[in-house]
Amino acid sequence: MLITGLMIVVAYIVGSISSAILICRLVGLPDPRSTGSKNPGATNVLRMSNKATAASVLVFDVLKGTIPVWGAYFLGIEPLWLGLIGVAACLGHMYPIFFGFSGGKAVATAFGVLLPIGLDLGFLLLLTWISIAKSTKYSSLAAIVTVGLAPLYVWLLKPEYVYPVLMLSSLIILRHKDNIIRLYKGTEPKISKYKV
């Protein structure tokens, strides 16, 4: 139980390292929390700069979720607790202790959390996100649909992880409440609106 508690704390701390803010500082871009959608994530960095910079943010954000969960998995921690470790990593991204508790939506980090379940799941999630994003041009809608379908995919592939994934999916969807309202009103910005 001590190791599990320690892993939850470690996951939160790792999740609190905001790659979007740090990389933007490194390359001389404004704080992503003050520009565009004001979300420190890969999509907003893409709007602000270019694909290479956004891709580096994406990779780091995914790893923030994968590393703690994979480490906990190899330590033999039970699935339910693995889910809480994944939630802690996402909460770190959303409310980072190093950046005034002002973070992002944790979509990429959640993807990283789910990757250790299996590459087949990762492929399904990626395919879903790309399909929705390409057809609608809404990054937020793609994220909401993808995390909404994640528990179903997990139930089909590895049902023992359904409850942890339900926790994670609920957290991400709640974090997108403002996007859901803007989507309903038709005021949500599209990916294609921005020059890349």
PDB file of C-alpha atoms in Angstrom:
ATOM      1  CA  MET A   1       0.000   0.000   0.000  1.00  0.00           C
ATOM      2  CA  LEU A   2       2.939   2.309   0.732  1.00  0.00           C
ATOM      3  CA  ILE A   3       4.336   1.762  -2.775  1.00  0.00           C
ATOM      4  CA  THR A   4       0.910   2.433  -4.293  1.00  0.00           C
ATOM      5  CA  GLY A   5       0.582   5.707  -2.384  1.00  0.00           C
ATOM      6  CA  LEU A   6       4.093   6.708  -3.404  1.00  0.00           C
ATOM      7  CA  MET A   7       3.317   5.946  -7.061  1.00  0.00           C
ATOM      8  CA  ILE A   8       0.179   8.118  -6.893  1.00  0.00           C
ATOM      9  CA  VAL A   9       2.274  11.033  -5.604  1.00  0.00           C
ATOM     10  CA  VAL A  10       4.992  10.418  -8.215  1.00  0.00           C
ATOM     11  CA  ALA A  11       2.382  10.275 -10.985  1.00  0.00           C
ATOM     12  CA  TYR A  12       0.931  13.620  -9.897  1.00  0.00           C
ATOM     13  CA  ILE A  13       4.386  15.239  -9.758  1.00  0.00           C
ATOM     14  CA  VAL A  14       5.362  13.859 -13.188  1.00  0.00           C
ATOM     15  CA  GLY A  15       2.017  15.003 -14.582  1.00  0.00           C
ATOM     16  CA  SER A  16       2.679  18.489 -13.193  1.00  0.00           C
ATOM     17  CA  ILE A  17       5.642  19.005 -15.534  1.00  0.00           C
ATOM     18  CA  SER A  18       3.986  21.087 -18.249  1.00  0.00           C
ATOM     19  CA  SER A  19       5.847  20.357 -21.464  1.00  0.00           C
ATOM     20  CA  ALA A  20       3.783  22.935 -23.386  1.00  0.00           C
ATOM     21  CA  ILE A  21       4.841  25.773 -21.080  1.00  0.00           C
ATOM     22  CA  LEU A  22       8.470  24.654 -20.863  1.00  0.00           C
ATOM     23  CA  ILE A  23       8.898  24.048 -24.600  1.00  0.00           C
ATOM     24  CA  CYS A  24       7.236  27.365 -25.438  1.00  0.00           C
ATOM     25  CA  ARG A  25       9.690  29.114 -23.114  1.00  0.00           C
ATOM     26  CA  LEU A  26      12.574  27.226 -24.689  1.00  0.00           C
ATOM     27  CA  VAL A  27      11.701  28.266 -28.255  1.00  0.00           C
ATOM     28  CA  GLY A  28      10.660  31.816 -27.360  1.00  0.00           C
ATOM     29  CA  LEU A  29       6.889  31.457 -27.705  1.00  0.00           C
ATOM     30  CA  PRO A  30       4.316  33.072 -25.385  1.00  0.00           C
ATOM     31  CA  ASP A  31       2.881  31.133 -22.466  1.00  0.00           C
ATOM     32  CA  PRO A  32       0.191  28.912 -24.090  1.00  0.00           C
ATOM     33  CA  ARG A  33      -2.112  29.720 -21.175  1.00  0.00           C
ATOM     34  CA  SER A  34      -2.300  33.320 -22.417  1.00  0.00           C
ATOM     35  CA  THR A  35      -2.665  32.689 -26.172  1.00  0.00           C
ATOM     36  CA  GLY A  36      -5.139  30.975 -28.514  1.00  0.00           C
ATOM     37  CA  SER A  37      -7.408  28.621 -26.594  1.00  0.00           C
ATOM     38  CA  LYS A  38      -5.321  29.322 -23.450  1.00  0.00           C
ATOM     39  CA  ASN A  39      -4.843  25.577 -23.019  1.00  0.00           C
ATOM     40  CA  PRO A  40      -1.274  24.342 -22.411  1.00  0.00           C
ATOM     41  CA  GLY A  41      -1.473  21.371 -24.728  1.00  0.00           C
ATOM     42  CA  ALA A  42      -0.262  20.185 -28.112  1.00  0.00           C
ATOM     43  CA  THR A  43      -3.255  21.490 -30.090  1.00  0.00           C
ATOM     44  CA  ASN A  44      -2.848  25.043 -28.822  1.00  0.00           C
ATOM     45  CA  VAL A  45       0.920  24.922 -29.372  1.00  0.00           C
ATOM     46  CA  LEU A  46       0.178  23.793 -32.937  1.00  0.00           C
ATOM     47  CA  ARG A  47      -1.998  26.881 -33.382  1.00  0.00           C
ATOM     48  CA  MET A  48       0.800  29.056 -32.009  1.00  0.00           C
ATOM     49  CA  SER A  49       3.777  27.598 -33.858  1.00  0.00           C
ATOM     50  CA  ASN A  50       4.387  24.531 -36.050  1.00  0.00           C
ATOM     51  CA  LYS A  51       3.959  20.778 -36.214  1.00  0.00           C
ATOM     52  CA  ALA A  52       7.435  19.931 -34.889  1.00  0.00           C
ATOM     53  CA  THR A  53       7.010  21.990 -31.725  1.00  0.00           C
ATOM     54  CA  ALA A  54       3.501  20.638 -31.157  1.00  0.00           C
ATOM     55  CA  ALA A  55       4.710  17.067 -31.744  1.00  0.00           C
ATOM     56  CA  SER A  56       7.392  17.436 -29.071  1.00  0.00           C
ATOM     57  CA  VAL A  57       4.741  18.638 -26.599  1.00  0.00           C
ATOM     58  CA  LEU A  58       2.511  15.724 -27.561  1.00  0.00           C
ATOM     59  CA  VAL A  59       5.246  13.126 -27.045  1.00  0.00           C
ATOM     60  CA  PHE A  60       6.202  14.477 -23.616  1.00  0.00           C
ATOM     61  CA  ASP A  61       2.553  14.684 -22.520  1.00  0.00           C
ATOM     62  CA  VAL A  62       1.934  11.078 -23.574  1.00  0.00           C
ATOM     63  CA  LEU A  63       5.038   9.891 -21.693  1.00  0.00           C
ATOM     64  CA  LYS A  64       3.836  11.661 -18.533  1.00  0.00           C
ATOM     65  CA  GLY A  65       0.936   9.219 -18.457  1.00  0.00           C
ATOM     66  CA  THR A  66       2.736   6.121 -19.718  1.00  0.00           C
ATOM     67  CA  ILE A  67       5.811   6.095 -17.474  1.00  0.00           C
ATOM     68  CA  PRO A  68       4.088   6.142 -14.036  1.00  0.00           C
ATOM     69  CA  VAL A  69       1.415   3.623 -15.054  1.00  0.00           C
ATOM     70  CA  TRP A  70       3.851   1.265 -16.743  1.00  0.00           C
ATOM     71  CA  GLY A  71       6.164   1.484 -13.748  1.00  0.00           C
ATOM     72  CA  ALA A  72       3.286   0.702 -11.385  1.00  0.00           C
ATOM     73  CA  TYR A  73       2.180  -2.196 -13.602  1.00  0.00           C
ATOM     74  CA  PHE A  74       5.614  -3.809 -13.358  1.00  0.00           C
ATOM     75  CA  LEU A  75       5.503  -3.349  -9.587  1.00  0.00           C
ATOM     76  CA  GLY A  76       2.401  -5.571  -9.571  1.00  0.00           C
ATOM     77  CA  ILE A  77      -0.094  -2.907  -8.513  1.00  0.00           C
ATOM     78  CA  GLU A  78      -3.747  -3.921  -8.950  1.00  0.00           C
ATOM     79  CA  PRO A  79      -5.818  -2.568 -11.890  1.00  0.00           C
ATOM     80  CA  LEU A  80      -8.041  -0.303  -9.761  1.00  0.00           C
ATOM     81  CA  TRP A  81      -5.002   1.367  -8.211  1.00  0.00           C
ATOM     82  CA  LEU A  82      -3.366   1.622 -11.634  1.00  0.00           C
ATOM     83  CA  GLY A  83      -6.424   3.641 -12.613  1.00  0.00           C
ATOM     84  CA  LEU A  84      -5.936   5.993  -9.662  1.00  0.00           C
ATOM     85  CA  ILE A  85      -2.269   6.403 -10.593  1.00  0.00           C
ATOM     86  CA  GLY A  86      -3.378   7.313 -14.123  1.00  0.00           C
ATOM     87  CA  VAL A  87      -5.928   9.779 -12.748  1.00  0.00           C
ATOM     88  CA  ALA A  88      -3.185  11.322 -10.573  1.00  0.00           C
ATOM     89  CA  ALA A  89      -0.977  11.850 -13.650  1.00  0.00           C
ATOM     90  CA  CYS A  90      -3.868  13.553 -15.455  1.00  0.00           C
ATOM     91  CA  LEU A  91      -4.707  15.684 -12.406  1.00  0.00           C
ATOM     92  CA  GLY A  92      -1.070  16.773 -12.370  1.00  0.00           C
ATOM     93  CA  HIS A  93      -1.413  17.920 -15.972  1.00  0.00           C
ATOM     94  CA  MET A  94      -4.710  19.683 -15.242  1.00  0.00           C
ATOM     95  CA  TYR A  95      -3.613  21.248 -11.951  1.00  0.00           C
ATOM     96  CA  PRO A  96       0.222  21.348 -12.016  1.00  0.00           C
ATOM     97  CA  ILE A  97       1.849  22.171  -8.693  1.00  0.00           C
ATOM     98  CA  PHE A  98       4.780  23.799 -10.529  1.00  0.00           C
ATOM     99  CA  PHE A  99       2.632  26.185 -12.586  1.00  0.00           C
ATOM    100  CA  GLY A 100       0.091  27.669 -10.206  1.00  0.00           C
ATOM    101  CA  PHE A 101      -2.331  24.756 -10.644  1.00  0.00           C
ATOM    102  CA  SER A 102      -3.250  26.121 -14.079  1.00  0.00           C
ATOM    103  CA  GLY A 103      -2.961  23.305 -16.637  1.00  0.00           C
ATOM    104  CA  GLY A 104      -4.534  21.660 -19.639  1.00  0.00           C
ATOM    105  CA  LYS A 105      -7.160  19.086 -20.546  1.00  0.00           C
ATOM    106  CA  ALA A 106      -4.844  16.025 -20.199  1.00  0.00           C
ATOM    107  CA  VAL A 107      -6.021  14.269 -23.370  1.00  0.00           C
ATOM    108  CA  ALA A 108      -2.515  13.250 -24.470  1.00  0.00           C
ATOM    109  CA  THR A 109      -1.599  12.266 -20.912  1.00  0.00           C
ATOM    110  CA  ALA A 110      -4.743  10.127 -20.680  1.00  0.00           C
ATOM    111  CA  PHE A 111      -3.747   8.463 -23.952  1.00  0.00           C
ATOM    112  CA  GLY A 112      -0.377   7.723 -22.394  1.00  0.00           C
ATOM    113  CA  VAL A 113      -2.078   6.276 -19.321  1.00  0.00           C
ATOM    114  CA  LEU A 114      -4.079   3.888 -21.509  1.00  0.00           C
ATOM    115  CA  LEU A 115      -1.170   2.760 -23.704  1.00  0.00           C
ATOM    116  CA  PRO A 116       0.168   0.161 -21.211  1.00  0.00           C
ATOM    117  CA  ILE A 117      -3.150  -1.696 -21.515  1.00  0.00           C
ATOM    118  CA  GLY A 118      -2.145  -2.614 -25.059  1.00  0.00           C
ATOM    119  CA  LEU A 119      -1.023  -1.274 -28.413  1.00  0.00           C
ATOM    120  CA  ASP A 120      -4.301  -2.502 -29.927  1.00  0.00           C
ATOM    121  CA  LEU A 121      -6.154  -0.130 -27.607  1.00  0.00           C
ATOM    122  CA  GLY A 122      -3.745   2.658 -28.499  1.00  0.00           C
ATOM    123  CA  PHE A 123      -4.411   2.054 -32.193  1.00  0.00           C
ATOM    124  CA  LEU A 124      -8.194   2.172 -31.706  1.00  0.00           C
ATOM    125  CA  LEU A 125      -7.978   5.390 -29.694  1.00  0.00           C
ATOM    126  CA  LEU A 126      -5.683   7.044 -32.221  1.00  0.00           C
ATOM    127  CA  LEU A 127      -7.852   5.949 -35.138  1.00  0.00           C
ATOM    128  CA  THR A 128     -10.965   7.315 -33.415  1.00  0.00           C
ATOM    129  CA  TRP A 129      -9.345  10.672 -32.632  1.00  0.00           C
ATOM    130  CA  ILE A 130      -7.947  11.121 -36.146  1.00  0.00           C
ATOM    131  CA  SER A 131     -11.253  10.141 -37.781  1.00  0.00           C
ATOM    132  CA  ILE A 132     -13.307  12.599 -35.723  1.00  0.00           C
ATOM    133  CA  ALA A 133     -10.729  15.405 -35.945  1.00  0.00           C
ATOM    134  CA  LYS A 134     -10.383  15.070 -39.734  1.00  0.00           C
ATOM    135  CA  SER A 135     -14.120  14.877 -40.373  1.00  0.00           C
ATOM    136  CA  THR A 136     -15.218  17.678 -38.010  1.00  0.00           C
ATOM    137  CA  LYS A 137     -12.025  19.784 -37.569  1.00  0.00           C
ATOM    138  CA  TYR A 138     -12.798  19.951 -33.838  1.00  0.00           C
ATOM    139  CA  SER A 139      -9.941  18.746 -31.642  1.00  0.00           C
ATOM    140  CA  SER A 140     -12.115  18.922 -28.510  1.00  0.00           C
ATOM    141  CA  LEU A 141     -14.914  16.851 -30.061  1.00  0.00           C
ATOM    142  CA  ALA A 142     -12.387  14.249 -31.191  1.00  0.00           C
ATOM    143  CA  ALA A 143     -11.050  14.054 -27.629  1.00  0.00           C
ATOM    144  CA  ILE A 144     -14.509  13.789 -26.053  1.00  0.00           C
ATOM    145  CA  VAL A 145     -15.675  11.040 -28.432  1.00  0.00           C
ATOM    146  CA  THR A 146     -12.392   9.135 -28.071  1.00  0.00           C
ATOM    147  CA  VAL A 147     -12.364   9.100 -24.267  1.00  0.00           C
ATOM    148  CA  GLY A 148     -16.082   8.364 -24.292  1.00  0.00           C
ATOM    149  CA  LEU A 149     -15.459   5.235 -26.362  1.00  0.00           C
ATOM    150  CA  ALA A 150     -12.352   4.190 -24.408  1.00  0.00           C
ATOM    151  CA  PRO A 151     -14.266   2.163 -21.754  1.00  0.00           C
ATOM    152  CA  LEU A 152     -16.054   0.238 -24.523  1.00  0.00           C
ATOM    153  CA  TYR A 153     -12.773  -0.554 -26.265  1.00  0.00           C
ATOM    154  CA  VAL A 154     -11.242  -1.670 -22.970  1.00  0.00           C
ATOM    155  CA  TRP A 155     -14.270  -3.840 -22.171  1.00  0.00           C
ATOM    156  CA  LEU A 156     -13.796  -5.609 -25.511  1.00  0.00           C
ATOM    157  CA  LEU A 157     -10.014  -6.027 -25.117  1.00  0.00           C
ATOM    158  CA  LYS A 158      -9.166  -6.239 -21.384  1.00  0.00           C
ATOM    159  CA  PRO A 159     -12.337  -5.990 -19.274  1.00  0.00           C
ATOM    160  CA  GLU A 160     -10.469  -6.036 -15.954  1.00  0.00           C
ATOM    161  CA  TYR A 161      -9.452  -2.421 -16.640  1.00  0.00           C
ATOM    162  CA  VAL A 162     -12.952  -1.095 -17.386  1.00  0.00           C
ATOM    163  CA  TYR A 163     -13.544   0.607 -14.017  1.00  0.00           C
ATOM    164  CA  PRO A 164     -10.208   2.458 -13.929  1.00  0.00           C
ATOM    165  CA  VAL A 165     -10.774   3.624 -17.514  1.00  0.00           C
ATOM    166  CA  LEU A 166     -14.298   4.780 -16.654  1.00  0.00           C
ATOM    167  CA  MET A 167     -12.797   6.957 -13.901  1.00  0.00           C
ATOM    168  CA  LEU A 168     -10.278   8.420 -16.306  1.00  0.00           C
ATOM    169  CA  SER A 169     -12.807   9.011 -19.090  1.00  0.00           C
ATOM    170  CA  SER A 170     -15.224  10.753 -16.706  1.00  0.00           C
ATOM    171  CA  LEU A 171     -12.445  13.064 -15.509  1.00  0.00           C
ATOM    172  CA  ILE A 172     -11.433  14.056 -19.049  1.00  0.00           C
ATOM    173  CA  ILE A 173     -15.021  14.654 -20.180  1.00  0.00           C
ATOM    174  CA  LEU A 174     -15.722  16.813 -17.100  1.00  0.00           C
ATOM    175  CA  ARG A 175     -12.607  18.833 -17.910  1.00  0.00           C
ATOM    176  CA  HIS A 176     -14.092  19.513 -21.361  1.00  0.00           C
ATOM    177  CA  LYS A 177     -17.347  20.979 -20.028  1.00  0.00           C
ATOM    178  CA  ASP A 178     -16.601  24.446 -21.464  1.00  0.00           C
ATOM    179  CA  ASN A 179     -15.762  22.908 -24.850  1.00  0.00           C
ATOM    180  CA  ILE A 180     -19.043  20.967 -24.785  1.00  0.00           C
ATOM    181  CA  ILE A 181     -20.950  24.208 -24.173  1.00  0.00           C
ATOM    182  CA  ARG A 182     -19.093  25.957 -27.025  1.00  0.00           C
ATOM    183  CA  LEU A 183     -19.698  22.996 -29.346  1.00  0.00           C
ATOM    184  CA  TYR A 184     -23.407  23.187 -28.545  1.00  0.00           C
ATOM    185  CA  LYS A 185     -23.457  26.938 -29.217  1.00  0.00           C
ATOM    186  CA  GLY A 186     -21.344  26.603 -32.375  1.00  0.00           C
ATOM    187  CA  THR A 187     -18.580  28.843 -31.026  1.00  0.00           C
ATOM    188  CA  GLU A 188     -15.847  26.223 -30.562  1.00  0.00           C
ATOM    189  CA  PRO A 189     -12.777  27.049 -32.732  1.00  0.00           C
ATOM    190  CA  LYS A 190     -11.818  24.519 -35.375  1.00  0.00           C
ATOM    191  CA  ILE A 191      -8.309  23.224 -35.953  1.00  0.00           C
ATOM    192  CA  SER A 192      -8.401  24.453 -39.570  1.00  0.00           C
ATOM    193  CA  LYS A 193      -9.083  28.010 -38.443  1.00  0.00           C
ATOM    194  CA  TYR A 194      -5.468  28.412 -37.427  1.00  0.00           C
ATOM    195  CA  LYS A 195      -2.439  28.770 -39.675  1.00  0.00           C
ATOM    196  CA  VAL A 196       0.001  25.935 -39.106  1.00  0.00           C
TER     197      VAL A 196
END
